Amino acid sequence: MPHDHSDHDHPHALLPSDPALRVKALETILTQKGLVDPAALDAIIDTYENKVGPRNGAHVIARAWSDPAFHAALKDDATATVADMGYYGRQGEHLVVVENTAEVHNMVVCTLCSCYPWPLLGIPPGWYKSDAYRARAVREPRAVLADFGVTLPEGTAVRVWDSTAEVRYLVVPMRPDGTEGWSEEALMDLVTRDSMIGTGLAMVPA
Amino acid sequence: MTGAPEPVFQEPWHAQVFALTVHLNETGHFVWPDWAARFGATLKRHGVAKELNGGDDYFNAWLETLESYLAQTGVAQASAVETMRAAWERAYLRTAHGDPVTLDDALEP
């Protein structure tokens, strides 16, 4: 059993998993053909691991809560409005905002694969990519919300939006009570990733 | 589903295959809607036998989609990928733990 070592004494480098070796093989072949630049791959990974994430989306939501003119512009043309804040690029091409109210709660899924507004939220979490969420969000959204600890008033309808490679959605959560006069920075801290997917609500100030 | 922040990518190879695909898209090898359609079809096929998780299952489907696209377009044939995979496996097995792993000289460009 060449791979069955104790934890402390590997006679050779730990063998990566089969898919990891297949990815290395692809990368080597494509690099040798001059089709990929390993530095570009590192930059892409660094961007999504360290630079782009839900803080961007929270910034947009906090501004929408604070600035009525911005809010109107966001509803009118979300793609251009967030681009003006510097949030554009891969998988952000056509953005639509959907706004939660006392009457309607919006929730986003991608039943095809995992389409998601990367420039605003980063890479989707594992659960967003799972079959369980992709199937159940459409079939039984209230049960999914319950799993996330969200219970809506009976009178609130749930609308589920199915993302595609062409259209990405961003949920504008309801602004919590008790935040009148708060700064954008303070409001941002209340906006969770899940609240912008619609599987959560904005946090309520303590 | 809340609590400690989860890593963006659970495994390094998830990040690598993601980056390879994004890079090929950006350098004009395919447009993203075509990728999404192919990938969605693979997920659907894999999802018949079991309920896929959003980690290894998801990225295994992603990798299979990329391999099949590169094979179909003649960029990287399945046999060439297998030869290279086996070369990397040999390289790992013959390298002492802690040393950098490099390919056989014969396979270097």
mmCIF file of C-alpha atoms in Angstrom:
data_model
loop_
_atom_site.group_PDB
_atom_site.id
_atom_site.type_symbol
_atom_site.label_atom_id
_atom_site.label_comp_id
_atom_site.label_asym_id
_atom_site.label_seq_id
_atom_site.Cartn_x
_atom_site.Cartn_y
_atom_site.Cartn_z
ATOM 1 C CA MET A 1 0.000 0.000 0.000
ATOM 2 C CA PRO A 2 2.268 2.797 -1.198
ATOM 3 C CA HIS A 3 -0.115 5.543 -0.028
ATOM 4 C CA ASP A 4 -0.899 4.182 3.391
ATOM 5 C CA HIS A 5 1.499 6.100 5.579
ATOM 6 C CA SER A 6 1.437 7.090 9.159
ATOM 7 C CA ASP A 7 0.796 10.786 9.685
ATOM 8 C CA HIS A 8 4.359 11.571 10.638
ATOM 9 C CA ASP A 9 6.566 9.778 8.183
ATOM 10 C CA HIS A 10 5.842 10.265 4.506
ATOM 11 C CA PRO A 11 8.580 8.562 2.472
ATOM 12 C CA HIS A 12 7.483 10.657 -0.535
ATOM 13 C CA ALA A 13 5.467 13.790 -1.159
ATOM 14 C CA LEU A 14 1.798 13.309 -0.367
ATOM 15 C CA LEU A 15 0.033 12.229 -3.541
ATOM 16 C CA PRO A 16 -2.752 14.643 -4.504
ATOM 17 C CA SER A 17 -6.222 13.281 -5.259
ATOM 18 C CA ASP A 18 -7.072 12.039 -8.746
ATOM 19 C CA PRO A 19 -8.981 15.191 -9.755
ATOM 20 C CA ALA A 20 -6.175 17.365 -8.381
ATOM 21 C CA LEU A 21 -3.683 15.489 -10.588
ATOM 22 C CA ARG A 22 -5.984 15.834 -13.609
ATOM 23 C CA VAL A 23 -6.198 19.592 -13.049
ATOM 24 C CA LYS A 24 -2.402 19.778 -12.796
ATOM 25 C CA ALA A 25 -2.180 17.805 -16.046
ATOM 26 C CA LEU A 26 -4.514 20.229 -17.836
ATOM 27 C CA GLU A 27 -2.645 23.216 -16.480
ATOM 28 C CA THR A 28 0.718 21.779 -17.596
ATOM 29 C CA ILE A 29 -0.530 20.969 -21.096
ATOM 30 C CA LEU A 30 -2.189 24.350 -21.574
ATOM 31 C CA THR A 31 0.839 26.184 -20.198
ATOM 32 C CA GLN A 32 3.176 24.251 -22.504
ATOM 33 C CA LYS A 33 0.960 25.200 -25.433
ATOM 34 C CA GLY A 34 1.140 28.829 -24.402
ATOM 35 C CA LEU A 35 -2.619 29.009 -23.818
ATOM 36 C CA VAL A 36 -2.489 29.866 -20.144
ATOM 37 C CA ASP A 37 -0.219 31.988 -18.048
ATOM 38 C CA PRO A 38 0.301 30.533 -14.555
ATOM 39 C CA ALA A 39 0.662 34.060 -13.138
ATOM 40 C CA ALA A 40 -2.778 34.945 -14.506
ATOM 41 C CA LEU A 41 -4.224 31.862 -12.795
ATOM 42 C CA ASP A 42 -2.691 32.936 -9.485
ATOM 43 C CA ALA A 43 -4.108 36.434 -9.936
ATOM 44 C CA ILE A 44 -7.600 35.071 -10.568
ATOM 45 C CA ILE A 45 -7.466 32.930 -7.432
ATOM 46 C CA ASP A 46 -6.088 35.792 -5.350
ATOM 47 C CA THR A 47 -8.892 38.062 -6.555
ATOM 48 C CA TYR A 48 -11.647 35.752 -5.373
ATOM 49 C CA GLU A 49 -9.940 34.492 -2.239
ATOM 50 C CA ASN A 50 -8.864 37.900 -0.988
ATOM 51 C CA LYS A 51 -10.282 40.859 -2.869
ATOM 52 C CA VAL A 52 -13.822 40.389 -4.124
ATOM 53 C CA GLY A 53 -16.550 39.374 -1.734
ATOM 54 C CA PRO A 54 -19.874 40.293 -0.178
ATOM 55 C CA ARG A 55 -18.492 43.528 1.331
ATOM 56 C CA ASN A 56 -18.902 44.977 -2.168
ATOM 57 C CA GLY A 57 -22.570 44.079 -2.240
ATOM 58 C CA ALA A 58 -23.034 45.360 1.311
ATOM 59 C CA HIS A 59 -21.579 48.697 0.225
ATOM 60 C CA VAL A 60 -24.184 48.917 -2.562
ATOM 61 C CA ILE A 61 -27.048 48.011 -0.232
ATOM 62 C CA ALA A 62 -25.974 50.453 2.481
ATOM 63 C CA ARG A 63 -25.809 53.233 -0.085
ATOM 64 C CA ALA A 64 -29.229 52.306 -1.467
ATOM 65 C CA TRP A 65 -30.644 52.527 2.053
ATOM 66 C CA SER A 66 -29.019 55.919 2.629
ATOM 67 C CA ASP A 67 -29.339 57.742 -0.685
ATOM 68 C CA PRO A 68 -32.723 57.893 -2.460
ATOM 69 C CA ALA A 69 -31.242 59.113 -5.757
ATOM 70 C CA PHE A 70 -28.775 56.216 -5.773
ATOM 71 C CA HIS A 71 -31.577 53.835 -4.864
ATOM 72 C CA ALA A 72 -33.627 55.029 -7.837
ATOM 73 C CA ALA A 73 -30.648 54.731 -10.180
ATOM 74 C CA LEU A 74 -29.951 51.225 -8.904
ATOM 75 C CA LYS A 75 -33.494 50.118 -9.668
ATOM 76 C CA ASP A 76 -33.332 51.758 -13.074
ATOM 77 C CA ASP A 77 -29.973 50.358 -14.237
ATOM 78 C CA ALA A 78 -28.174 48.294 -11.628
ATOM 79 C CA THR A 79 -25.299 47.231 -13.877
ATOM 80 C CA ALA A 80 -24.257 50.806 -14.692
ATOM 81 C CA THR A 81 -24.911 52.107 -11.192
ATOM 82 C CA VAL A 82 -22.683 49.581 -9.431
ATOM 83 C CA ALA A 83 -20.070 49.939 -12.193
ATOM 84 C CA ASP A 84 -19.818 53.605 -11.182
ATOM 85 C CA MET A 85 -18.781 52.364 -7.725
ATOM 86 C CA GLY A 86 -16.081 50.217 -9.337
ATOM 87 C CA TYR A 87 -17.977 46.931 -9.133
ATOM 88 C CA TYR A 88 -17.960 45.396 -12.578
ATOM 89 C CA GLY A 89 -16.248 42.639 -14.495
ATOM 90 C CA ARG A 90 -16.626 38.906 -14.731
ATOM 91 C CA GLN A 91 -20.156 37.642 -14.182
ATOM 92 C CA GLY A 92 -21.468 41.104 -13.473
ATOM 93 C CA GLU A 93 -22.595 41.895 -16.978
ATOM 94 C CA HIS A 94 -26.313 42.202 -16.436
ATOM 95 C CA LEU A 95 -27.400 42.856 -12.897
ATOM 96 C CA VAL A 96 -30.971 43.239 -11.699
ATOM 97 C CA VAL A 97 -31.889 44.249 -8.157
ATOM 98 C CA VAL A 98 -34.983 42.840 -6.512
ATOM 99 C CA GLU A 99 -36.235 44.588 -3.449
ATOM 100 C CA ASN A 100 -37.684 43.032 -0.330
ATOM 101 C CA THR A 101 -40.759 44.667 1.179
ATOM 102 C CA ALA A 102 -43.301 43.733 3.810
ATOM 103 C CA GLU A 103 -45.311 42.160 0.985
ATOM 104 C CA VAL A 104 -42.630 40.315 -0.993
ATOM 105 C CA HIS A 105 -39.456 38.480 -0.016
ATOM 106 C CA ASN A 106 -37.067 37.692 -2.868
ATOM 107 C CA MET A 107 -34.712 34.743 -3.045
ATOM 108 C CA VAL A 108 -32.132 33.908 -5.730
ATOM 109 C CA VAL A 109 -31.066 30.538 -7.107
ATOM 110 C CA CYS A 110 -29.414 29.196 -10.234
ATOM 111 C CA THR A 111 -31.156 25.986 -11.208
ATOM 112 C CA LEU A 112 -28.819 25.437 -14.173
ATOM 113 C CA CYS A 113 -25.484 25.647 -12.379
ATOM 114 C CA SER A 114 -24.383 28.458 -10.055
ATOM 115 C CA CYS A 115 -24.722 31.819 -11.813
ATOM 116 C CA TYR A 116 -24.069 34.540 -9.266
ATOM 117 C CA PRO A 117 -23.028 38.238 -9.275
ATOM 118 C CA TRP A 118 -19.293 37.716 -8.659
ATOM 119 C CA PRO A 119 -18.276 41.410 -8.578
ATOM 120 C CA LEU A 120 -20.691 42.049 -5.706
ATOM 121 C CA LEU A 121 -20.725 38.794 -3.759
ATOM 122 C CA GLY A 122 -17.571 36.918 -4.787
ATOM 123 C CA ILE A 123 -17.722 33.162 -5.380
ATOM 124 C CA PRO A 124 -20.935 31.466 -4.248
ATOM 125 C CA PRO A 125 -20.879 29.413 -1.049
ATOM 126 C CA GLY A 126 -20.996 25.616 -1.243
ATOM 127 C CA TRP A 127 -24.667 25.391 -0.364
ATOM 128 C CA TYR A 128 -25.638 27.691 -3.259
ATOM 129 C CA LYS A 129 -23.940 25.206 -5.607
ATOM 130 C CA SER A 130 -25.514 22.100 -4.071
ATOM 131 C CA ASP A 131 -28.304 20.111 -5.706
ATOM 132 C CA ALA A 132 -30.274 20.377 -2.488
ATOM 133 C CA TYR A 133 -30.518 24.160 -2.633
ATOM 134 C CA ARG A 134 -30.852 24.390 -6.415
ATOM 135 C CA ALA A 135 -33.813 22.024 -6.424
ATOM 136 C CA ARG A 136 -35.517 22.989 -3.198
ATOM 137 C CA ALA A 137 -35.312 26.780 -3.519
ATOM 138 C CA VAL A 138 -37.850 26.609 -6.313
ATOM 139 C CA ARG A 139 -39.994 23.773 -4.981
ATOM 140 C CA GLU A 140 -40.254 24.720 -1.323
ATOM 141 C CA PRO A 141 -38.667 28.110 -0.687
ATOM 142 C CA ARG A 142 -40.284 28.572 2.709
ATOM 143 C CA ALA A 143 -38.838 25.285 3.939
ATOM 144 C CA VAL A 144 -35.403 26.351 2.689
ATOM 145 C CA LEU A 145 -35.787 29.689 4.453
ATOM 146 C CA ALA A 146 -36.712 27.853 7.635
ATOM 147 C CA ASP A 147 -33.475 25.836 7.335
ATOM 148 C CA PHE A 148 -31.652 29.158 7.266
ATOM 149 C CA GLY A 149 -33.540 30.265 10.347
ATOM 150 C CA VAL A 150 -35.752 32.722 8.484
ATOM 151 C CA THR A 151 -39.461 32.775 9.215
ATOM 152 C CA LEU A 152 -41.494 35.315 7.291
ATOM 153 C CA PRO A 153 -44.843 36.743 8.307
ATOM 154 C CA GLU A 154 -47.689 34.757 6.753
ATOM 155 C CA GLY A 155 -48.737 37.700 4.613
ATOM 156 C CA THR A 156 -45.311 37.957 2.944
ATOM 157 C CA ALA A 157 -45.096 36.275 -0.454
ATOM 158 C CA VAL A 158 -41.847 34.619 -1.579
ATOM 159 C CA ARG A 159 -40.545 35.176 -5.078
ATOM 160 C CA VAL A 160 -37.732 33.011 -6.377
ATOM 161 C CA TRP A 161 -35.511 34.342 -9.155
ATOM 162 C CA ASP A 162 -33.599 31.898 -11.340
ATOM 163 C CA SER A 163 -30.237 33.349 -12.390
ATOM 164 C CA THR A 164 -28.780 32.643 -15.778
ATOM 165 C CA ALA A 165 -25.470 33.272 -17.488
ATOM 166 C CA GLU A 166 -27.067 36.490 -18.791
ATOM 167 C CA VAL A 167 -28.973 37.848 -15.767
ATOM 168 C CA ARG A 168 -27.755 38.016 -12.159
ATOM 169 C CA TYR A 169 -29.871 39.150 -9.255
ATOM 170 C CA LEU A 170 -29.040 41.034 -6.092
ATOM 171 C CA VAL A 171 -31.602 41.152 -3.302
ATOM 172 C CA VAL A 172 -32.016 44.460 -1.490
ATOM 173 C CA PRO A 173 -32.951 43.373 2.027
ATOM 174 C CA MET A 174 -35.302 45.468 4.149
ATOM 175 C CA ARG A 175 -33.521 48.072 6.212
ATOM 176 C CA PRO A 176 -33.751 47.128 9.880
ATOM 177 C CA ASP A 177 -35.720 49.362 12.213
ATOM 178 C CA GLY A 178 -33.720 51.460 14.631
ATOM 179 C CA THR A 179 -31.047 52.441 12.095
ATOM 180 C CA GLU A 180 -32.292 55.927 11.248
ATOM 181 C CA GLY A 181 -29.400 58.295 10.733
ATOM 182 C CA TRP A 182 -26.763 55.548 10.632
ATOM 183 C CA SER A 183 -23.733 56.069 8.392
ATOM 184 C CA GLU A 184 -23.181 53.929 5.288
ATOM 185 C CA GLU A 185 -20.232 52.256 7.021
ATOM 186 C CA ALA A 186 -22.325 51.280 10.038
ATOM 187 C CA LEU A 187 -25.160 50.023 7.845
ATOM 188 C CA MET A 188 -22.761 47.865 5.795
ATOM 189 C CA ASP A 189 -22.052 45.743 8.848
ATOM 190 C CA LEU A 190 -25.712 44.731 8.990
ATOM 191 C CA VAL A 191 -25.777 43.450 5.406
ATOM 192 C CA THR A 192 -24.861 39.771 5.287
ATOM 193 C CA ARG A 193 -24.087 37.771 2.169
ATOM 194 C CA ASP A 194 -27.168 35.623 2.721
ATOM 195 C CA SER A 195 -29.397 38.689 3.025
ATOM 196 C CA MET A 196 -28.357 39.637 -0.528
ATOM 197 C CA ILE A 197 -29.175 36.132 -1.823
ATOM 198 C CA GLY A 198 -32.457 36.181 0.038
ATOM 199 C CA THR A 199 -31.720 33.259 2.350
ATOM 200 C CA GLY A 200 -31.233 35.669 5.221
ATOM 201 C CA LEU A 201 -32.357 39.039 6.515
ATOM 202 C CA ALA A 202 -30.246 42.056 7.340
ATOM 203 C CA MET A 203 -28.995 41.913 10.922
ATOM 204 C CA VAL A 204 -30.948 43.797 13.542
ATOM 205 C CA PRO A 205 -28.873 46.221 15.607
ATOM 206 C CA ALA A 206 -28.212 44.950 19.108
ATOM 207 C CA MET B 1 -25.081 27.431 7.526
ATOM 208 C CA THR B 2 -23.883 30.434 9.476
ATOM 209 C CA GLY B 3 -21.064 30.755 11.963
ATOM 210 C CA ALA B 4 -17.387 30.609 11.039
ATOM 211 C CA PRO B 5 -16.639 31.943 7.569
ATOM 212 C CA GLU B 6 -16.134 29.136 5.087
ATOM 213 C CA PRO B 7 -13.150 29.211 2.731
ATOM 214 C CA VAL B 8 -13.903 30.475 -0.775
ATOM 215 C CA PHE B 9 -12.517 27.230 -2.205
ATOM 216 C CA GLN B 10 -12.544 24.079 -0.102
ATOM 217 C CA GLU B 11 -9.606 22.511 -1.958
ATOM 218 C CA PRO B 12 -6.707 24.017 -3.911
ATOM 219 C CA TRP B 13 -7.713 22.078 -7.016
ATOM 220 C CA HIS B 14 -11.185 23.631 -6.923
ATOM 221 C CA ALA B 15 -9.503 27.032 -7.160
ATOM 222 C CA GLN B 16 -7.132 25.840 -9.900
ATOM 223 C CA VAL B 17 -9.809 24.410 -12.186
ATOM 224 C CA PHE B 18 -11.957 27.483 -11.589
ATOM 225 C CA ALA B 19 -9.083 29.802 -12.522
ATOM 226 C CA LEU B 20 -8.144 27.756 -15.609
ATOM 227 C CA THR B 21 -11.703 28.016 -16.877
ATOM 228 C CA VAL B 22 -12.068 31.734 -16.179
ATOM 229 C CA HIS B 23 -8.720 32.362 -17.868
ATOM 230 C CA LEU B 24 -9.693 30.372 -20.990
ATOM 231 C CA ASN B 25 -12.983 32.290 -21.116
ATOM 232 C CA GLU B 26 -11.175 35.615 -20.862
ATOM 233 C CA THR B 27 -8.664 34.718 -23.533
ATOM 234 C CA GLY B 28 -11.527 34.007 -25.916
ATOM 235 C CA HIS B 29 -11.702 30.209 -26.017
ATOM 236 C CA PHE B 30 -15.408 30.183 -25.226
ATOM 237 C CA VAL B 31 -18.152 32.507 -24.084
ATOM 238 C CA TRP B 32 -19.552 32.088 -20.611
ATOM 239 C CA PRO B 33 -23.164 31.209 -21.548
ATOM 240 C CA ASP B 34 -21.832 28.251 -23.581
ATOM 241 C CA TRP B 35 -19.758 27.158 -20.610
ATOM 242 C CA ALA B 36 -22.763 27.469 -18.278
ATOM 243 C CA ALA B 37 -24.903 25.361 -20.633
ATOM 244 C CA ARG B 38 -22.268 22.613 -20.869
ATOM 245 C CA PHE B 39 -21.591 22.664 -17.154
ATOM 246 C CA GLY B 40 -25.293 22.682 -16.325
ATOM 247 C CA ALA B 41 -25.755 19.596 -18.509
ATOM 248 C CA THR B 42 -22.952 17.757 -16.691
ATOM 249 C CA LEU B 43 -24.416 18.660 -13.301
ATOM 250 C CA LYS B 44 -27.792 17.404 -14.422
ATOM 251 C CA ARG B 45 -26.325 14.109 -15.643
ATOM 252 C CA HIS B 46 -24.310 13.542 -12.458
ATOM 253 C CA GLY B 47 -27.301 14.547 -10.353
ATOM 254 C CA VAL B 48 -29.376 11.623 -11.613
ATOM 255 C CA ALA B 49 -27.472 9.076 -9.566
ATOM 256 C CA LYS B 50 -26.990 11.115 -6.402
ATOM 257 C CA GLU B 51 -27.652 14.473 -4.843
ATOM 258 C CA LEU B 52 -24.541 16.502 -5.562
ATOM 259 C CA ASN B 53 -22.882 18.556 -2.877
ATOM 260 C CA GLY B 54 -21.519 22.024 -3.630
ATOM 261 C CA GLY B 55 -17.899 20.973 -3.034
ATOM 262 C CA ASP B 56 -16.128 17.983 -4.598
ATOM 263 C CA ASP B 57 -19.229 16.816 -6.515
ATOM 264 C CA TYR B 58 -19.680 20.251 -8.010
ATOM 265 C CA PHE B 59 -16.043 20.672 -8.995
ATOM 266 C CA ASN B 60 -15.777 17.101 -10.307
ATOM 267 C CA ALA B 61 -18.589 18.008 -12.703
ATOM 268 C CA TRP B 62 -16.762 21.254 -13.498
ATOM 269 C CA LEU B 63 -13.504 19.388 -14.244
ATOM 270 C CA GLU B 64 -15.257 16.795 -16.409
ATOM 271 C CA THR B 65 -16.910 19.589 -18.401
ATOM 272 C CA LEU B 66 -13.585 21.334 -18.974
ATOM 273 C CA GLU B 67 -11.816 18.083 -19.926
ATOM 274 C CA SER B 68 -14.523 17.175 -22.399
ATOM 275 C CA TYR B 69 -14.539 20.658 -23.919
ATOM 276 C CA LEU B 70 -10.745 20.646 -24.347
ATOM 277 C CA ALA B 71 -10.830 17.131 -25.826
ATOM 278 C CA GLN B 72 -13.629 18.000 -28.273
ATOM 279 C CA THR B 73 -11.848 21.106 -29.467
ATOM 280 C CA GLY B 74 -8.563 19.229 -29.835
ATOM 281 C CA VAL B 75 -6.765 21.471 -27.347
ATOM 282 C CA ALA B 76 -6.000 18.614 -24.954
ATOM 283 C CA GLN B 77 -6.871 15.056 -25.973
ATOM 284 C CA ALA B 78 -7.912 12.645 -23.251
ATOM 285 C CA SER B 79 -4.876 10.447 -23.917
ATOM 286 C CA ALA B 80 -2.496 13.397 -23.544
ATOM 287 C CA VAL B 81 -4.158 14.419 -20.298
ATOM 288 C CA GLU B 82 -3.866 10.871 -18.943
ATOM 289 C CA THR B 83 -0.183 10.701 -19.916
ATOM 290 C CA MET B 84 0.458 13.989 -18.139
ATOM 291 C CA ARG B 85 -1.590 12.965 -15.091
ATOM 292 C CA ALA B 86 0.438 9.743 -14.798
ATOM 293 C CA ALA B 87 3.672 11.731 -15.134
ATOM 294 C CA TRP B 88 2.631 13.969 -12.238
ATOM 295 C CA GLU B 89 1.697 10.924 -10.174
ATOM 296 C CA ARG B 90 5.149 9.378 -10.767
ATOM 297 C CA ALA B 91 6.737 12.695 -9.906
ATOM 298 C CA TYR B 92 4.961 12.835 -6.554
ATOM 299 C CA LEU B 93 5.772 9.230 -5.729
ATOM 300 C CA ARG B 94 9.498 9.609 -6.370
ATOM 301 C CA THR B 95 9.927 12.961 -4.614
ATOM 302 C CA ALA B 96 10.959 12.931 -0.966
ATOM 303 C CA HIS B 97 8.440 14.531 1.327
ATOM 304 C CA GLY B 98 9.128 18.239 1.621
ATOM 305 C CA ASP B 99 11.068 18.530 -1.639
ATOM 306 C CA PRO B 100 9.573 20.397 -4.604
ATOM 307 C CA VAL B 101 7.785 18.086 -7.027
ATOM 308 C CA THR B 102 8.847 18.411 -10.648
ATOM 309 C CA LEU B 103 7.904 16.517 -13.782
ATOM 310 C CA ASP B 104 10.020 13.983 -15.661
ATOM 311 C CA ASP B 105 12.558 15.763 -17.846
ATOM 312 C CA ALA B 106 11.041 14.054 -20.864
ATOM 313 C CA LEU B 107 7.746 15.840 -20.324
ATOM 314 C CA GLU B 108 9.145 19.282 -19.776
ATOM 315 C CA PRO B 109 8.813 21.517 -22.824
#
